Tab-separated table of C-alpha atoms in Angstrom:
chain	number	residue	atom	x	y	z
A	1180	MET	CA	-9.219	15.100	22.021
A	1181	GLN	CA	-8.375	16.135	18.208
A	1182	HIS	CA	-5.251	14.079	16.465
A	1183	LYS	CA	-2.529	15.807	14.676
A	1184	PRO	CA	-3.336	15.612	10.758
A	1185	ILE	CA	-1.597	12.866	8.806
A	1186	HIS	CA	1.077	15.013	6.850
A	1187	ILE	CA	0.788	14.175	3.223
A	1188	LEU	CA	3.584	14.600	0.154
A	1189	ILE	CA	1.984	14.107	-3.586
A	1190	VAL	CA	4.819	13.213	-6.485
A	1191	ASP	CA	3.090	13.774	-9.437
A	1192	ASP	CA	3.685	15.224	-13.057
A	1193	HIS	CA	0.662	16.710	-13.985
A	1194	PRO	CA	0.120	19.694	-11.942
A	1195	MET	CA	-3.961	18.713	-12.476
A	1196	VAL	CA	-3.517	15.850	-10.569
A	1197	ILE	CA	-1.902	17.310	-7.390
A	1198	GLU	CA	-4.710	20.120	-7.286
A	1199	GLY	CA	-7.503	17.432	-7.474
A	1200	LEU	CA	-5.672	15.241	-5.010
A	1201	LYS	CA	-5.838	18.649	-2.458
A	1202	THR	CA	-9.165	19.035	-3.446
A	1203	LEU	CA	-10.006	15.940	-2.883
A	1204	LEU	CA	-8.572	15.908	0.472
A	1205	SER	CA	-9.245	19.261	1.809
A	1206	ASP	CA	-12.502	18.246	3.606
A	1207	ASP	CA	-10.959	15.564	5.372
A	1208	GLU	CA	-9.572	17.014	8.620
A	1209	ARG	CA	-7.598	13.694	9.396
A	1210	VAL	CA	-4.860	14.543	6.680
A	1211	THR	CA	-3.778	17.606	5.479
A	1212	VAL	CA	-1.430	18.387	2.108
A	1213	LYS	CA	1.859	19.649	3.772
A	1214	THR	CA	3.280	19.959	-0.034
A	1215	HIS	CA	3.681	18.720	-3.711
A	1216	PHE	CA	6.643	18.186	-6.323
A	1217	VAL	CA	6.226	17.174	-10.569
A	1218	ASN	CA	9.671	15.580	-10.522
A	1219	GLY	CA	11.472	13.072	-8.538
A	1220	THR	CA	15.126	15.263	-8.338
A	1221	ASP	CA	13.109	18.083	-5.925
A	1222	THR	CA	11.290	15.529	-3.889
A	1223	LEU	CA	14.501	13.570	-2.634
A	1224	SER	CA	15.897	17.023	-1.994
A	1225	TYR	CA	13.309	18.156	0.030
A	1226	LEU	CA	13.147	14.895	1.927
A	1227	GLU	CA	16.876	15.258	2.563
A	1228	LYS	CA	16.287	18.415	4.834
A	1229	ASP	CA	12.283	17.446	5.610
A	1230	THR	CA	9.935	14.779	5.727
A	1231	ALA	CA	6.073	13.689	5.947
A	1232	ASP	CA	3.514	11.088	6.838
A	1233	VAL	CA	2.440	9.452	3.588
A	1234	ILE	CA	3.798	10.440	-0.148
A	1235	LEU	CA	1.646	9.840	-2.672
A	1236	LEU	CA	3.513	9.023	-5.359
A	1237	ASP	CA	3.072	8.442	-9.168
A	1238	VAL	CA	4.701	5.524	-10.981
A	1239	ASN	CA	5.539	8.001	-14.488
A	1240	LEU	CA	7.832	10.666	-13.685
A	1241	PRO	CA	9.857	12.997	-15.975
A	1242	ASP	CA	13.201	12.548	-14.744
A	1243	ILE	CA	12.932	9.257	-12.047
A	1244	ASN	CA	10.546	6.244	-12.864
A	1245	GLY	CA	8.261	5.396	-10.034
A	1246	VAL	CA	9.528	2.293	-9.191
A	1247	GLU	CA	13.148	3.556	-8.519
A	1248	MET	CA	11.939	6.444	-6.568
A	1249	VAL	CA	10.549	3.852	-3.938
A	1250	THR	CA	14.080	2.656	-3.002
A	1251	LYS	CA	15.309	6.160	-2.939
A	1252	ILE	CA	13.165	7.388	-0.903
A	1253	LEU	CA	13.410	4.832	1.346
A	1254	ASN	CA	16.980	5.268	1.886
A	1255	ILE	CA	16.513	8.897	2.813
A	1256	ARG	CA	13.404	8.383	4.836
A	1257	ALA	CA	12.941	4.320	5.904
A	1258	ASN	CA	10.066	4.711	8.625
A	1259	VAL	CA	7.472	7.073	5.991
A	1260	GLY	CA	4.645	5.254	3.959
A	1261	ILE	CA	4.932	5.515	0.539
A	1262	ILE	CA	1.526	4.671	-1.246
A	1263	GLY	CA	1.693	4.484	-5.562
A	1264	LEU	CA	-0.662	6.289	-7.072
A	1265	SER	CA	-1.563	5.688	-10.981
A	1266	THR	CA	-2.956	5.001	-13.972
A	1267	TYR	CA	-0.508	2.349	-14.413
A	1268	SER	CA	-2.594	-0.872	-13.734
A	1269	GLU	CA	0.190	-3.634	-15.246
A	1270	PRO	CA	0.358	-6.060	-12.520
A	1271	SER	CA	4.156	-6.118	-12.980
A	1272	ILE	CA	4.809	-2.526	-11.989
A	1273	ILE	CA	2.429	-2.800	-9.098
A	1274	ASN	CA	4.565	-5.755	-7.640
A	1275	GLN	CA	7.571	-4.173	-8.637
A	1276	MET	CA	6.368	-1.002	-6.617
A	1277	ILE	CA	5.418	-3.870	-3.649
A	1278	LYS	CA	9.016	-5.447	-3.991
A	1279	ASN	CA	10.688	-2.168	-3.720
A	1280	GLY	CA	8.866	-1.167	-0.687
A	1281	VAL	CA	5.566	0.689	-1.285
A	1282	LYS	CA	2.874	-0.313	1.596
A	1283	GLY	CA	-0.011	0.555	-0.635
A	1284	TYR	CA	-1.144	0.756	-4.508
A	1285	LEU	CA	-4.253	2.695	-5.650
A	1286	LEU	CA	-5.451	3.651	-9.387
A	1287	LYS	CA	-6.473	7.109	-9.857
A	1288	ASN	CA	-10.053	6.608	-10.204
A	1289	ALA	CA	-10.264	5.747	-6.177
A	1290	THR	CA	-12.919	7.258	-4.164
A	1291	ALA	CA	-11.877	9.930	-1.724
A	1292	ASP	CA	-13.032	7.752	0.986
A	1293	GLU	CA	-10.768	5.001	0.050
A	1294	LEU	CA	-7.801	7.171	-0.833
A	1295	VAL	CA	-8.345	8.438	2.878
A	1296	ASN	CA	-8.791	4.937	4.124
A	1297	ALA	CA	-5.376	3.772	2.501
A	1298	ILE	CA	-3.488	7.325	3.459
A	1299	SER	CA	-4.821	6.097	7.447
A	1300	GLN	CA	-3.580	2.587	7.214
A	1301	VAL	CA	-0.466	3.145	5.920
A	1302	HIS	CA	0.109	5.684	8.805
A	1303	GLU	CA	-0.342	3.081	11.392
A	1304	GLY	CA	1.759	0.897	9.826
A	1305	ASN	CA	-0.370	-1.138	7.583
A	1306	PHE	CA	-0.559	-2.321	4.300
A	1307	TYR	CA	-3.564	-0.997	1.495
A	1308	PHE	CA	-4.602	-2.564	-2.068
A	1309	GLY	CA	-7.182	-1.337	-3.744
A	1310	SER	CA	-9.709	-3.689	-4.530
A	1311	GLU	CA	-9.596	-3.081	-8.123
A	1312	VAL	CA	-5.318	-3.463	-7.374
A	1313	GLN	CA	-6.117	-6.895	-5.699
A	1314	LYS	CA	-8.566	-8.066	-8.945
A	1315	ILE	CA	-6.047	-7.077	-11.258
A	1316	LEU	CA	-3.098	-9.083	-9.353
A	1317	ALA	CA	-5.254	-11.938	-9.138
A	1318	ASP	CA	-6.263	-11.757	-12.373
A	1319	SER	CA	-2.428	-12.031	-13.464
A	1320	VAL	CA	-2.244	-15.399	-12.769
A	1321	THR	CA	-2.234	-17.469	-15.611
A	1322	GLN	CA	-1.255	-20.823	-14.230
A	1323	GLU	CA	-0.849	-22.582	-11.063
A	1324	ARG	CA	2.612	-22.806	-9.517
A	1325	THR	CA	3.317	-26.022	-8.152
A	1326	ASP	CA	5.439	-24.491	-5.562
A	1327	LEU	CA	3.052	-22.483	-4.208
A	1328	PRO	CA	2.314	-23.391	-0.677
A	1329	LYS	CA	-1.734	-24.754	-0.117
A	1330	LEU	CA	-3.544	-22.112	1.596
A	1331	THR	CA	-6.977	-23.499	3.162
A	1332	ARG	CA	-9.828	-21.197	2.288
A	1333	ARG	CA	-10.038	-19.379	5.585
A	1334	GLU	CA	-6.228	-18.713	5.253
A	1335	LYS	CA	-6.740	-17.278	2.029
A	1336	HIS	CA	-9.551	-14.638	3.210
A	1337	VAL	CA	-7.387	-13.956	6.018
A	1338	LEU	CA	-4.381	-13.416	4.176
A	1339	THR	CA	-6.731	-10.666	1.863
A	1340	LEU	CA	-7.925	-9.206	4.489
A	1341	ILE	CA	-4.637	-8.260	6.365
A	1342	ALA	CA	-3.330	-7.235	2.646
A	1343	GLU	CA	-6.566	-4.969	3.588
A	1344	GLY	CA	-5.363	-2.994	6.237
A	1345	LYS	CA	-7.403	-4.802	8.506
A	1346	THR	CA	-6.495	-5.212	12.075
A	1347	THR	CA	-7.140	-8.507	13.942
A	1348	ASN	CA	-10.305	-7.882	15.734
A	1349	THR	CA	-11.622	-6.598	12.624
A	1350	ILE	CA	-10.764	-9.321	10.477
A	1351	GLY	CA	-12.759	-11.669	13.676
A	1352	GLU	CA	-15.617	-9.844	12.962
A	1353	GLU	CA	-15.888	-10.007	9.545
A	1354	LEU	CA	-15.304	-13.776	9.424
A	1355	PHE	CA	-17.266	-14.138	12.423
A	1356	ILE	CA	-14.315	-16.089	14.149
A	1357	SER	CA	-12.248	-14.791	17.464
A	1358	PRO	CA	-9.020	-12.984	17.578
A	1359	LEU	CA	-7.302	-15.941	18.699
A	1360	THR	CA	-8.201	-17.847	15.930
A	1361	VAL	CA	-7.259	-14.909	13.016
A	1362	GLU	CA	-4.036	-14.767	15.063
A	1363	THR	CA	-3.478	-18.427	14.584
A	1364	HIS	CA	-4.241	-18.424	10.838
A	1365	ARG	CA	-1.740	-15.584	10.918
A	1366	ARG	CA	1.229	-17.788	12.390
A	1367	ASN	CA	0.261	-20.206	9.809
A	1368	LEU	CA	0.036	-17.820	6.913
A	1369	MET	CA	3.649	-16.980	8.260
A	1370	GLN	CA	5.308	-20.748	8.694
A	1371	LYS	CA	3.537	-21.558	5.562
A	1372	LEU	CA	5.161	-18.305	3.768
A	1373	GLU	CA	8.413	-19.040	5.789
A	1374	VAL	CA	8.320	-15.040	6.935
A	1375	SER	CA	8.868	-13.707	10.221
A	1376	ASN	CA	6.453	-10.513	10.189
A	1377	ALA	CA	3.241	-8.904	8.604
A	1378	ALA	CA	4.920	-6.944	6.171
A	1379	SER	CA	6.919	-9.781	4.983
A	1380	LEU	CA	3.750	-11.960	4.954
A	1381	ILE	CA	2.120	-9.324	2.414
A	1382	LYS	CA	5.218	-9.147	0.261
A	1383	VAL	CA	6.234	-12.937	-0.133
A	1384	ALA	CA	2.260	-12.752	-1.211
A	1385	VAL	CA	2.329	-10.478	-3.473
A	1386	GLU	CA	5.611	-11.746	-5.155
A	1387	ARG	CA	3.793	-15.562	-5.364
A	1388	LYS	CA	0.388	-14.119	-6.599
A	1389	LEU	CA	-1.329	-15.271	-3.868
A	1390	ILE	CA	-3.034	-11.842	-3.484
């Protein structure tokens, strides 16, 4: 049974980047580029009438910055998955994008495989942060905050894999533990971070620089 391809909307102010992304994604039948825009205003006008499954959003747009765009997009289309795709590697910008609702963030040097993987994970309702992005966020922590909850090494491993969009079964296989044990760690993490779902877990973990 052939699955319907994931419809992508690209928002970037550089036509060459758009063409490069379209070429990069053209060989993969799991995704199809539905349309593209070079500014925020046209993107929002389009979303008032139509939608896409996943939006690849640059941070630096000529009219509305990407951080603001995330909120504006989700106000119109609450269910669309947004992936920040940019050359911007400043932790403050990445954190703000995540806080406003992106489900993923990649740097523009990401491979085609990583890009498609991110799109697939976000389309399924998971989060995906590229390995480089995770390192940037981790390196941005300059001092230990005293109010952070104490996480075990295994809980940190599980939290990182959740942020990568891994399923309970996959996490169990990678860490050689049962799915039930993974769910126990997940519940403990949610309790320690005082959240009630996976989305809030990732958001709070990023805000508090735990991943």
